[in-house]
Tab-separated table of C-alpha atoms in Angstrom:
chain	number	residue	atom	x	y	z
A	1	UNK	CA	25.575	-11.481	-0.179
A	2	UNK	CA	24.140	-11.157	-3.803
A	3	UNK	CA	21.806	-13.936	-5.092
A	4	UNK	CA	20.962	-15.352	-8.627
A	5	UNK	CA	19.312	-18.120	-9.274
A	6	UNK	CA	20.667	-20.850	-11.724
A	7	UNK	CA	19.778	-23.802	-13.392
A	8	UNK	CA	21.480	-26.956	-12.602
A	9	UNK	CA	22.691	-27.544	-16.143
A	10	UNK	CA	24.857	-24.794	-16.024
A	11	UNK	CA	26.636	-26.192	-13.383
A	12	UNK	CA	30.094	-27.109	-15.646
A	13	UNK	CA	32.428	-30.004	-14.023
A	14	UNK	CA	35.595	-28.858	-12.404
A	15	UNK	CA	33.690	-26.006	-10.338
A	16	UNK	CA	32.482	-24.100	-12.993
A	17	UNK	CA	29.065	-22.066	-13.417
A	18	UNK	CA	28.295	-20.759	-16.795
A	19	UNK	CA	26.344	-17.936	-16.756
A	20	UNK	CA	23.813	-17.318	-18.849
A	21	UNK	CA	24.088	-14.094	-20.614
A	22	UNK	CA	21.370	-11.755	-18.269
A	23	UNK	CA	23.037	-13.124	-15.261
A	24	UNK	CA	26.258	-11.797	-16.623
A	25	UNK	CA	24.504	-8.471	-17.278
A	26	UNK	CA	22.955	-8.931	-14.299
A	27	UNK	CA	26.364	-9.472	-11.485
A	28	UNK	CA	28.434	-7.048	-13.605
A	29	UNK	CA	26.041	-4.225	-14.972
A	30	UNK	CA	23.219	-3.913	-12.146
A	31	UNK	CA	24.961	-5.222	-9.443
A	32	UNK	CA	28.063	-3.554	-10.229
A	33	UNK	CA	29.947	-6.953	-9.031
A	34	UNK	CA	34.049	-7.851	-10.414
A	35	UNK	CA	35.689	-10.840	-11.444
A	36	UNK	CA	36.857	-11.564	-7.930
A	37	UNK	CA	33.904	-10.892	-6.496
A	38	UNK	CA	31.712	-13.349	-4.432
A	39	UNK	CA	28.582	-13.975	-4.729
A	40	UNK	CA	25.528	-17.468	-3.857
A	41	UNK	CA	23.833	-19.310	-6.628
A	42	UNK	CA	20.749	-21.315	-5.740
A	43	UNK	CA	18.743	-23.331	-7.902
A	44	UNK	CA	15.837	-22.323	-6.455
A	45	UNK	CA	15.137	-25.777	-4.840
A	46	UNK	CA	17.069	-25.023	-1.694
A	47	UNK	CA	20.732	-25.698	-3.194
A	48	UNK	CA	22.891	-23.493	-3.109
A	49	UNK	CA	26.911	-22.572	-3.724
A	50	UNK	CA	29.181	-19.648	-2.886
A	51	UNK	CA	30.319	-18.346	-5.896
A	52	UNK	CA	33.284	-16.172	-7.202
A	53	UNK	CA	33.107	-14.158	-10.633
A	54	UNK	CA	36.261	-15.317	-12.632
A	55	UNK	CA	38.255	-13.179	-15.696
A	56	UNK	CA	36.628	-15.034	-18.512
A	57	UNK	CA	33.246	-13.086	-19.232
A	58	UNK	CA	30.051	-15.231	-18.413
A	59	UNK	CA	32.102	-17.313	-16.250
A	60	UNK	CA	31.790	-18.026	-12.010
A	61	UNK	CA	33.519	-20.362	-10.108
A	62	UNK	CA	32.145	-22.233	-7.374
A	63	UNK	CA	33.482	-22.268	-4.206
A	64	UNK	CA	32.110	-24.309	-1.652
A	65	UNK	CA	28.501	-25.945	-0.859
A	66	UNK	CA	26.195	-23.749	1.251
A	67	UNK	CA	23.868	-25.840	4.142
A	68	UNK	CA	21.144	-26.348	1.297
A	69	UNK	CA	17.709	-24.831	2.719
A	70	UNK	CA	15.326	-27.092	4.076
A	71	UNK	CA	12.248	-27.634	1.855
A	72	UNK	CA	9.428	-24.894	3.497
A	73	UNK	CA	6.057	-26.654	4.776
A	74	UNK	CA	3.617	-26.192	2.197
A	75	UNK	CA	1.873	-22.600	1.638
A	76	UNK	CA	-0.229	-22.048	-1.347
A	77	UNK	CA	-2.073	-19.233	-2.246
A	78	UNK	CA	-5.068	-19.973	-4.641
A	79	UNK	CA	-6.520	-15.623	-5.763
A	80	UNK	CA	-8.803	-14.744	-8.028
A	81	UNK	CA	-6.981	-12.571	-10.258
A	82	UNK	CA	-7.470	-8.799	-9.317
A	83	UNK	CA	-8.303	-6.218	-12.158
A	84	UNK	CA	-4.480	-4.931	-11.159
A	85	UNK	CA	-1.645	-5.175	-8.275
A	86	UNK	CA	-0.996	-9.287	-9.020
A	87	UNK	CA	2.766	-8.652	-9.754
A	88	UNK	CA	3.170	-6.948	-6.200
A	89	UNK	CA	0.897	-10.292	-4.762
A	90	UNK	CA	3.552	-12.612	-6.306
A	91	UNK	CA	6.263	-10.332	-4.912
A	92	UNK	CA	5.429	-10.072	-1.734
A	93	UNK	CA	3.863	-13.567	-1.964
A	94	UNK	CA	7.268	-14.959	-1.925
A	95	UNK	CA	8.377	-13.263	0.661
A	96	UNK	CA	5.967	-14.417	2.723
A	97	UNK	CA	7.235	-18.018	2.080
A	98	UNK	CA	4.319	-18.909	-0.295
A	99	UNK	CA	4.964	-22.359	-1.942
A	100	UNK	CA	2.860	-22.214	-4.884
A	101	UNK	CA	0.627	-19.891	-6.324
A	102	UNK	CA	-2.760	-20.212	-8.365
A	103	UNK	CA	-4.019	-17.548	-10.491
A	104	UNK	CA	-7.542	-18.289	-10.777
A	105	UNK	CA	-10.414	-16.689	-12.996
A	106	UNK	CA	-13.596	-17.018	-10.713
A	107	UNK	CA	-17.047	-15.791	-12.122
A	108	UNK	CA	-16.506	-11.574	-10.927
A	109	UNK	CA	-13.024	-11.667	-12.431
A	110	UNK	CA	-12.763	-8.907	-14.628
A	111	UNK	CA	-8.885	-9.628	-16.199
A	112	UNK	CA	-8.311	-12.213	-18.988
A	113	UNK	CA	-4.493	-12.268	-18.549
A	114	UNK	CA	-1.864	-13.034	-21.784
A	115	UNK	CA	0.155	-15.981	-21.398
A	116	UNK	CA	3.179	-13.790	-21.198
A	117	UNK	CA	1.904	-12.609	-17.733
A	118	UNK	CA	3.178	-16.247	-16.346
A	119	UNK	CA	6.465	-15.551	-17.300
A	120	UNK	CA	7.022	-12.748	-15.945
A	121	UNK	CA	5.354	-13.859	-12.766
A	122	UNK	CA	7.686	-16.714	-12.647
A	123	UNK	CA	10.419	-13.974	-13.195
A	124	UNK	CA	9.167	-12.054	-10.205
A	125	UNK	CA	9.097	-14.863	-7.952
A	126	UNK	CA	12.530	-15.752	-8.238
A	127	UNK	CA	14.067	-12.238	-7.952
A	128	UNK	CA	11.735	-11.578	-4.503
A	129	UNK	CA	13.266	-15.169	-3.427
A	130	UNK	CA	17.015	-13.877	-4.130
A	131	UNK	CA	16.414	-10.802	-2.251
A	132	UNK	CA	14.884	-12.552	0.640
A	133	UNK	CA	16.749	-15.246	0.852
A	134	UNK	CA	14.531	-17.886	0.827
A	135	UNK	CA	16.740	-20.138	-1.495
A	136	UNK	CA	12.829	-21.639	-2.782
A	137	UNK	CA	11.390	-20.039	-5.676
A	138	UNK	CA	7.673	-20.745	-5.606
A	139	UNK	CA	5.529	-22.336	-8.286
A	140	UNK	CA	3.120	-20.300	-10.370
A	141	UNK	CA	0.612	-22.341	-12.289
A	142	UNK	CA	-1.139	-21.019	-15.180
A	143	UNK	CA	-4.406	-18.899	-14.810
A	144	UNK	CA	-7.751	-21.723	-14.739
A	145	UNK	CA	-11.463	-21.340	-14.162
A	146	UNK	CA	-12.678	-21.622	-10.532
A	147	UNK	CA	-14.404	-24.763	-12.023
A	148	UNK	CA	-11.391	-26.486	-13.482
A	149	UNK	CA	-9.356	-25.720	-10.327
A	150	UNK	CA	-11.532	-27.104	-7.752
A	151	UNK	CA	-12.560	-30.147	-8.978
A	152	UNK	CA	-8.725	-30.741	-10.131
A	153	UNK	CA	-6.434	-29.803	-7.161
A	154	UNK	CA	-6.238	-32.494	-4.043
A	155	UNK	CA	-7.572	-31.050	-0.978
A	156	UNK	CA	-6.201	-31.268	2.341
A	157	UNK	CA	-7.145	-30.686	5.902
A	158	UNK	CA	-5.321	-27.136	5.780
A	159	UNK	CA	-7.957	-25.077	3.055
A	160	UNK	CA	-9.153	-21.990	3.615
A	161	UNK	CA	-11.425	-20.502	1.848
A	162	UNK	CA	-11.333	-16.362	2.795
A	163	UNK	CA	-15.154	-14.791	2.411
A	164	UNK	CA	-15.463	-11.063	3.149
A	165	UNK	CA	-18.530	-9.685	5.407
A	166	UNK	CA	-19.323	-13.251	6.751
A	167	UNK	CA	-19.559	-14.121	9.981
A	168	UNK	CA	-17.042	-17.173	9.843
A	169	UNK	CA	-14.183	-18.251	12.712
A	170	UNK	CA	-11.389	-15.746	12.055
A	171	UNK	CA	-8.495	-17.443	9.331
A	172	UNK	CA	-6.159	-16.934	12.687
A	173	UNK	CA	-8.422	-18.591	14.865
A	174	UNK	CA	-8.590	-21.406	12.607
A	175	UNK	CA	-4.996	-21.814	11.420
A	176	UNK	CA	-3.721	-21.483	15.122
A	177	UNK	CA	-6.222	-24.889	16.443
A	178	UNK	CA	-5.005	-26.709	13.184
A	179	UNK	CA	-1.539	-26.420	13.613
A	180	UNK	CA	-1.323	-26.767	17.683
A	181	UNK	CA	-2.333	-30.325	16.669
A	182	UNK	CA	-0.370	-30.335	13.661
A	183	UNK	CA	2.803	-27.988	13.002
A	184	UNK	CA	3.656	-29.418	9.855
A	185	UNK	CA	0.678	-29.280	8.079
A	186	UNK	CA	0.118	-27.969	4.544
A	187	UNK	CA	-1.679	-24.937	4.075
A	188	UNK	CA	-3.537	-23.274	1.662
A	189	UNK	CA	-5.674	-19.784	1.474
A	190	UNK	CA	-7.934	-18.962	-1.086
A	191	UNK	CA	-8.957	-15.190	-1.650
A	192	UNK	CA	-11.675	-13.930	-4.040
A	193	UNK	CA	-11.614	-10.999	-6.340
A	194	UNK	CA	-13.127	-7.571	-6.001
A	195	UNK	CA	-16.440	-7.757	-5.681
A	196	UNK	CA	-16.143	-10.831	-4.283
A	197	UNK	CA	-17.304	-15.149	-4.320
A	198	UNK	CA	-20.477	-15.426	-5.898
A	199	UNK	CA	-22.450	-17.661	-3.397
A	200	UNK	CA	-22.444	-20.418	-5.709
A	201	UNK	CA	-18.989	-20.621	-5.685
A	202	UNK	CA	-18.996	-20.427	-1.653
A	203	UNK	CA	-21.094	-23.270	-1.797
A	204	UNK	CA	-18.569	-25.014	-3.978
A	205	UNK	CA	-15.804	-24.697	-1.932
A	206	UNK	CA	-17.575	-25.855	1.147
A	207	UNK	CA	-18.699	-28.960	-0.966
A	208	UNK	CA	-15.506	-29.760	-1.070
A	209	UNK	CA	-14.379	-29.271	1.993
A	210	UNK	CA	-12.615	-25.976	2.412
A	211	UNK	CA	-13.150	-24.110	5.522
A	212	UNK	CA	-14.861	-20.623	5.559
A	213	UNK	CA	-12.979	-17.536	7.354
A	214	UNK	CA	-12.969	-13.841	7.908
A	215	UNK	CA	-10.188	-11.541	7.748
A	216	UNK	CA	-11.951	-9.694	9.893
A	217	UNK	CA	-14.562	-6.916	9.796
A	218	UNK	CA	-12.955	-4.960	7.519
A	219	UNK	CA	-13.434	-4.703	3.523
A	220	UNK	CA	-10.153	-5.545	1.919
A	221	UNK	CA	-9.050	-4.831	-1.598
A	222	UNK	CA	-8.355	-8.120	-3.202
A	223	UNK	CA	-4.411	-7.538	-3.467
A	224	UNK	CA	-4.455	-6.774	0.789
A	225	UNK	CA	-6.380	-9.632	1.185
A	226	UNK	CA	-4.035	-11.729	0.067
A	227	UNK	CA	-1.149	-10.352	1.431
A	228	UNK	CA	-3.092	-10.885	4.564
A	229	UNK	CA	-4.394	-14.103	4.559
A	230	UNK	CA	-0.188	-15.178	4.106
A	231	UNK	CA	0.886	-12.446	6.693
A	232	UNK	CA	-1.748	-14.226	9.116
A	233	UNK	CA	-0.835	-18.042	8.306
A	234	UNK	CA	2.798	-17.293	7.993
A	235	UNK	CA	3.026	-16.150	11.796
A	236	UNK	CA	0.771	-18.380	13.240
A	237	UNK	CA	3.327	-21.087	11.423
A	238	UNK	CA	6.389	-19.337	12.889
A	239	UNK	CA	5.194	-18.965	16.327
A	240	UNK	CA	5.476	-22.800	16.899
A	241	UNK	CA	9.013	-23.010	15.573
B	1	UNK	CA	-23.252	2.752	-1.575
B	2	UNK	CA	-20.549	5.018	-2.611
B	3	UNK	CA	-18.670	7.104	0.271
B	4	UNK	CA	-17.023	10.598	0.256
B	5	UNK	CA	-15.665	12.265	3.156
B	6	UNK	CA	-16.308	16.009	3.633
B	7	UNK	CA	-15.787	18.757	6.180
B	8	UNK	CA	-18.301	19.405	9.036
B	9	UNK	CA	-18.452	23.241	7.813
B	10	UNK	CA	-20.162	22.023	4.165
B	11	UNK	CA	-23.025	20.766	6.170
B	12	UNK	CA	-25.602	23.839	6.032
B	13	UNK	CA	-28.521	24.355	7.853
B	14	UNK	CA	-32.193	22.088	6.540
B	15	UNK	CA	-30.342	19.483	5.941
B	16	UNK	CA	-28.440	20.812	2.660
B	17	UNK	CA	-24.423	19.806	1.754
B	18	UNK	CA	-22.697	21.789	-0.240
B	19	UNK	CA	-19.994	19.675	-2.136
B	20	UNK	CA	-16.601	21.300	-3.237
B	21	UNK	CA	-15.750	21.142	-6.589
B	22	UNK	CA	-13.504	18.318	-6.852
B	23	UNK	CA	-16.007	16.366	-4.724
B	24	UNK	CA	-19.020	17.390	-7.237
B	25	UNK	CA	-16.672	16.105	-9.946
B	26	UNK	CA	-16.046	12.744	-8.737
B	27	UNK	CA	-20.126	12.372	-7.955
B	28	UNK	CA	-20.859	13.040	-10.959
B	29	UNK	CA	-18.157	12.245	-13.311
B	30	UNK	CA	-16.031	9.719	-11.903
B	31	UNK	CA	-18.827	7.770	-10.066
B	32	UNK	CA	-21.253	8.570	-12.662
B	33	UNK	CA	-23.993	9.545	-9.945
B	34	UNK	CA	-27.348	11.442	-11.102
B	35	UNK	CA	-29.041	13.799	-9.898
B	36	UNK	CA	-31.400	11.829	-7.584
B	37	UNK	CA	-28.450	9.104	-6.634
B	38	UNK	CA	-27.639	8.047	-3.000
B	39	UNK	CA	-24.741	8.055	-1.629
B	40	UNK	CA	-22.874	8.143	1.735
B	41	UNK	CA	-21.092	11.062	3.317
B	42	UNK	CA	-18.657	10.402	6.167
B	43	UNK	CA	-16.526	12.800	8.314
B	44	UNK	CA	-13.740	10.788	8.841
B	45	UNK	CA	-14.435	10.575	12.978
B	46	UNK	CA	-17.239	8.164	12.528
B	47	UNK	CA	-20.465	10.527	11.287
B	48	UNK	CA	-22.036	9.282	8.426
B	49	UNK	CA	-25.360	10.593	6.873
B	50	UNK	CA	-27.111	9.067	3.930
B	51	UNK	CA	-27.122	11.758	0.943
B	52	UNK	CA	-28.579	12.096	-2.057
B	53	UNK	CA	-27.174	14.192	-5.139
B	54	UNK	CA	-29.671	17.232	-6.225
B	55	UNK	CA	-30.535	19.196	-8.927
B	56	UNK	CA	-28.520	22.408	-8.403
B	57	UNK	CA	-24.975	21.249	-8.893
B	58	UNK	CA	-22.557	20.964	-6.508
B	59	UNK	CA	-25.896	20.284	-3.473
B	60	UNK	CA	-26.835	17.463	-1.766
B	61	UNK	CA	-29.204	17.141	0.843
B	62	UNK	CA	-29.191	15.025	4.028
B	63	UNK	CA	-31.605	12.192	4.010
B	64	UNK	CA	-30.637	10.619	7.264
B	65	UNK	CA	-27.888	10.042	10.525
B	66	UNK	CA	-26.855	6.600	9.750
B	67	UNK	CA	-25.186	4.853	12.912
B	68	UNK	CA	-21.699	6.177	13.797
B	69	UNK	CA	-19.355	4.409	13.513
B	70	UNK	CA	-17.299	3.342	16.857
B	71	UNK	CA	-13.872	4.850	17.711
B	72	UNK	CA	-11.874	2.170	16.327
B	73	UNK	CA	-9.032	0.690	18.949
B	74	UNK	CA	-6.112	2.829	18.470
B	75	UNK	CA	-2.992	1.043	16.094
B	76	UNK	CA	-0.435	2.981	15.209
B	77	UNK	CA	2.202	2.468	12.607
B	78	UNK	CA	5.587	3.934	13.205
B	79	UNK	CA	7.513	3.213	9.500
B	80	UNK	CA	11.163	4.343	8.199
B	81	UNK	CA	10.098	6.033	4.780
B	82	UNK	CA	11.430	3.130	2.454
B	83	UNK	CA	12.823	4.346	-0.595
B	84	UNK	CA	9.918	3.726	-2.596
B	85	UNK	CA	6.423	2.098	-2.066
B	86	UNK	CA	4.947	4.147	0.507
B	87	UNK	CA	1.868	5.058	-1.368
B	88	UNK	CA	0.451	1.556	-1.303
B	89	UNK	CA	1.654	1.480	2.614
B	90	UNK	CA	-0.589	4.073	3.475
B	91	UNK	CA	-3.788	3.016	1.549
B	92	UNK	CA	-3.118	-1.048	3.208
B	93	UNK	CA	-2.581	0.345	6.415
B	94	UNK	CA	-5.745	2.097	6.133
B	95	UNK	CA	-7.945	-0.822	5.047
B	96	UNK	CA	-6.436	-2.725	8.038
B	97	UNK	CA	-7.710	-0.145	10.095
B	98	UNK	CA	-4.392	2.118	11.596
B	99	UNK	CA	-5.671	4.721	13.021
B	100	UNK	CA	-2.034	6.983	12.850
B	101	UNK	CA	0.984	6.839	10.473
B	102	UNK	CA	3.893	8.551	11.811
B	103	UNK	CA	6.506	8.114	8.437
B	104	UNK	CA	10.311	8.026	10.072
B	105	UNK	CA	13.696	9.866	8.720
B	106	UNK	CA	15.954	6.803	10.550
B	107	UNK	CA	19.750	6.953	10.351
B	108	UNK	CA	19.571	4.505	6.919
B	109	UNK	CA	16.794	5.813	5.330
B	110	UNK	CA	17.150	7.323	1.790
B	111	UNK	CA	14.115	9.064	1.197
B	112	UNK	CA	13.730	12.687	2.269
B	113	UNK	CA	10.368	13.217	0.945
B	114	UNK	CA	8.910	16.570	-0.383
B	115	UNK	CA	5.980	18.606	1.522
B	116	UNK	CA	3.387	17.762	-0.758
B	117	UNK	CA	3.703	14.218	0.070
B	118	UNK	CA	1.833	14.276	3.253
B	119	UNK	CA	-1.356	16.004	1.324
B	120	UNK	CA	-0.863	12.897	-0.694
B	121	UNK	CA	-1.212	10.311	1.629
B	122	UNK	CA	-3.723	11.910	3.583
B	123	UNK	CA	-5.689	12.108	0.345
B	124	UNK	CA	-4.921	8.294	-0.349
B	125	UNK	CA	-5.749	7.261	3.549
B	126	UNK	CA	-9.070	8.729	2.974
B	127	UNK	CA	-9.453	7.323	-0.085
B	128	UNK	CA	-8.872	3.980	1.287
B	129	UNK	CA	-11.171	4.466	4.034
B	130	UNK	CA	-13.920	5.678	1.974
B	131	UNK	CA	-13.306	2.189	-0.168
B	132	UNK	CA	-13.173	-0.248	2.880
B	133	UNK	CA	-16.209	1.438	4.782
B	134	UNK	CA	-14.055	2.388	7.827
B	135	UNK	CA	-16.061	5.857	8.620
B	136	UNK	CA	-12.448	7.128	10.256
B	137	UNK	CA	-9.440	8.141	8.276
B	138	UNK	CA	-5.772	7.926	9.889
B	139	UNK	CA	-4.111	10.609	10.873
B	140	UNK	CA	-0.887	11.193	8.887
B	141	UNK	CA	1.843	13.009	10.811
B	142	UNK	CA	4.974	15.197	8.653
B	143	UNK	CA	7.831	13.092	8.701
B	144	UNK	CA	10.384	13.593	11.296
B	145	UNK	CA	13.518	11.655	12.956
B	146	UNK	CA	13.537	8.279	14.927
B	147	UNK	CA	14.959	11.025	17.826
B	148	UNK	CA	12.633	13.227	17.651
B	149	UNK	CA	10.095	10.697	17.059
B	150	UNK	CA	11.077	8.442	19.984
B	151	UNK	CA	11.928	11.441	22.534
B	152	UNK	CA	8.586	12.916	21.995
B	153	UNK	CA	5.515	10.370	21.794
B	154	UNK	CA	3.869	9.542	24.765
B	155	UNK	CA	4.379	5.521	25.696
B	156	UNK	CA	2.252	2.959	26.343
B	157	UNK	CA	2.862	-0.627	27.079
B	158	UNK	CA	1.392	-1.966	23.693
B	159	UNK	CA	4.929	-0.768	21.943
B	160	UNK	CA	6.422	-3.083	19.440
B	161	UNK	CA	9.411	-3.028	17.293
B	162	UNK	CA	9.891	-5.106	14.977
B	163	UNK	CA	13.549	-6.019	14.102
B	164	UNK	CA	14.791	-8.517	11.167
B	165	UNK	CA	17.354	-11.281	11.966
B	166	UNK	CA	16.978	-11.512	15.747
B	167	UNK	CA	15.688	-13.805	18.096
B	168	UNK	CA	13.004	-12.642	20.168
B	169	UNK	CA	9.324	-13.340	20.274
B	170	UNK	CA	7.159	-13.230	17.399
B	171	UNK	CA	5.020	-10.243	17.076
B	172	UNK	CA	2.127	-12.875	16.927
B	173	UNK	CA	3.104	-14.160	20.596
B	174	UNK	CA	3.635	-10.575	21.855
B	175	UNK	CA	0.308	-9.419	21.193
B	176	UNK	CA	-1.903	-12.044	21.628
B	177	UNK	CA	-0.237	-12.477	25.185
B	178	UNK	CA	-0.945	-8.924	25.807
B	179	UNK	CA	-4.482	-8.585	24.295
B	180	UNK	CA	-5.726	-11.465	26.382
B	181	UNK	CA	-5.569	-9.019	29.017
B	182	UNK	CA	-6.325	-5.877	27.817
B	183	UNK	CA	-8.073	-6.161	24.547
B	184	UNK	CA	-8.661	-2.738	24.511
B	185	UNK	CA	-5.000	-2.168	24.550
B	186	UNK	CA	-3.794	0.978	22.176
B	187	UNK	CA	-1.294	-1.033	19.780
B	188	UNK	CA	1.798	0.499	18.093
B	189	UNK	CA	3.908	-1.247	15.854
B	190	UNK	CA	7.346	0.155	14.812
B	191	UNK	CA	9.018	-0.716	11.410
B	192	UNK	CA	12.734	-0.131	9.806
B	193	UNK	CA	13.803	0.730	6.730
B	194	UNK	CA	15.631	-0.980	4.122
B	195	UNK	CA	19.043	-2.354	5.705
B	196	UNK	CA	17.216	-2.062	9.032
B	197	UNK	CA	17.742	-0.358	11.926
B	198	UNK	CA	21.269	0.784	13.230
B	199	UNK	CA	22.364	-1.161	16.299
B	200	UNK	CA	21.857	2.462	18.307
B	201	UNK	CA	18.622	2.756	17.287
B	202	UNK	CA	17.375	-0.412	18.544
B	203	UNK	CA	19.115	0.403	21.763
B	204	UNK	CA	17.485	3.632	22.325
B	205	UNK	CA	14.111	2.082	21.446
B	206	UNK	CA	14.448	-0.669	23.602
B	207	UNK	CA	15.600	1.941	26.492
B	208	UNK	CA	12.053	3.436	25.897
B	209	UNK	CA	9.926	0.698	26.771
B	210	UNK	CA	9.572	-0.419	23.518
B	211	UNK	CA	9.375	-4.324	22.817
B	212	UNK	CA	11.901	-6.313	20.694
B	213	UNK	CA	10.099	-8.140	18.105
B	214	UNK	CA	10.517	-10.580	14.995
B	215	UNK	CA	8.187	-11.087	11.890
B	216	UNK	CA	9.200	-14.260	11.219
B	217	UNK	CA	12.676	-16.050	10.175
B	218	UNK	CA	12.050	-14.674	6.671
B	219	UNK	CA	13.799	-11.367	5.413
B	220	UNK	CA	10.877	-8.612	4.385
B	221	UNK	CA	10.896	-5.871	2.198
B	222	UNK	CA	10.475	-2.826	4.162
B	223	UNK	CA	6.794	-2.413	2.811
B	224	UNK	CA	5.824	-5.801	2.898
B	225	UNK	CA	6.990	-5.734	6.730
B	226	UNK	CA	4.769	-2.763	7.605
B	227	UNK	CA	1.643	-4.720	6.113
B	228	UNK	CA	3.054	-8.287	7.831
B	229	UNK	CA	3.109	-6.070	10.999
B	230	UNK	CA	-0.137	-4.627	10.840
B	231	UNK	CA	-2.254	-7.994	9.470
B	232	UNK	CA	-1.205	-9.574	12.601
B	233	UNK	CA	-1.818	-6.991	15.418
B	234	UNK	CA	-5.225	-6.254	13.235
B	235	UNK	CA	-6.241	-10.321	13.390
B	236	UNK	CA	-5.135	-11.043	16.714
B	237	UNK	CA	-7.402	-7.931	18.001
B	238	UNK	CA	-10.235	-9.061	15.590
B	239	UNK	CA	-10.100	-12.456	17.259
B	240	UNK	CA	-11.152	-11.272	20.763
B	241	UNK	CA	-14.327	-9.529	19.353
């Protein structure tokens, strides 16, 4: 079934959903949907409602409660912004279950992105988690140096840091001995831009504790490596469920 | 150092290659090379030769064999065309080293692509492999039907499809259990297209030896699955070398 995603607030008492006037567009224009017809709202926080379209333009009616979706163990993705492709990264990002997302500007990245570019990040997150029915739209921070990021996130046991021609464990080698001890730990990959770390900022990174892999001998463009890193980490997750 | 790939027959006697036209342009105007600039050319089967650009335009000469590069493992990816997207399928598959792309007409897929797209993805495969150093560029077969497909390529027991919504083993667990045996193992990974695969389909396929297989609890694009499918075969044979 169709998906939008909703903010609480519009949640009306006596059952009613009012709809905001894209998601209007949205159910009756693009996905050609009828007063009568059903459809889920989720609030992108793992709540979610079967939904019916009523007479009254902008207008739903909710149904019943849906099982909300557990809250997914923790997967961020920290990239250096590529010179092009990011919107596809968030995209397919989300389907991969990603958690939260950091846009980062390391020393070879070549893109100085407009604020606007959040936005419509943020937009793309939620639509990929509608159509794959994650019912968890990720968080997308705003783009920061290398610098500021570091020193300002919390680290964990589950970091790491993705280095290209290096002979490092494998990331699948590492995630797999991580989680046989711990299933539920949080995870997070960090990929670099084209061109690559600088080896200061390698040095960094293992200052502070995150782990360096390989994604293998090949040479990845940045966008692939990311997709990989998730691909990799995702399954590795999902074989112990 | 840059990479093209040329044809065997532009390799002349002392040592002299003789660029085509489109190759001469992209030395010289997209690269920006000089006369006097190295570069690499590969043949797409592993031969490589360090080159350097000369004086009389569209020549090159031979400075050196560099070190072929080994037969990669054979990975195939078997993929219902998805409706859109399968550009940037063919140039990830390609930096996560597939070796052949056979695209799929399947009962639910949309597409029914024109002729010239196979020049175009062999053009982006090699591309791709010029970019991510592979020396070998996949080999892109014409599109043609999951029959026809299925009823005519040789088996072998590394054969997995991968099916959303179903319980069976990961692809993860299916491949790591079978490379600890056989590293060597030629690996083919099947894919569906948007809306899946028909029940039938997945019936026949399982009647040919192939191996039921899930990508995870999550629901994938069709594109993102391909890549998903291909990361993990690629890591779990890049952790045995």
């Amino acid at each position: 079934m169709q998906r939008i995603t909703i903010d609480p607030d519009q949640l009306g008492s006596s059952d009613t959903l009012q709809l905001t006037r894209e998601q209007t567009h949205y159910l009756q224009r693009v996905l050609r949907l009828k007063s009568g017809d059903l459809f889920i709202a989720q609030d992108g926080a793992g709540h979610q409602w079967r939904s019916q379209l009523m007479e009254v333009s902008g207008q739903a009616k909710i149904l019943s409660d849906l099982a909300p979706k557990p809250p997914p163990a923790s997967l961020e993705l920290v990239a250096a912004l590529p010179k092009a492709g990011f919107d596809d990264v968030v995209r397919q990002a989300t389907e991969l279950g990603v958690t939260a997302i950091y846009p980062i500007l390391s020393t070879r990245t070549l893109l100085k992105p407009s604020p606007k570019k959040i936005m419509r990040w943020q937009r793309i997150a939620q639509e990929a988690s509608e159509q794959c029915e994650r019912g968890h739209v990720p968080q997308i921070f705003a783009p920061e140096s290398f610098e500021h990021w570091i020193n300002n996130v919390p680290n964990n046991s589950g970091n790491f840091f993705c280095v290209a021609r290096v002979n490092a464990p494998t990331l699948l080698t590492r995630v797999q001995s991580l989680l046989v001890d711990s299933p539920q730990q949080s995870l997070r990959v960090v990929v670099g831009p084209e061109g690559g770390w600088t080896n200061r900022e390698i040095t960094v990174a293992i200052a502070h504790g995150y782990q360096q892999t390989s994604l293998g001998s090949g040479i990845l463009r940045a966008t692939t490596a990311s997709l990989t890193a998730l691909a990799i980490v995702s399954s590795a997750r999902e074989q112990l469920i």
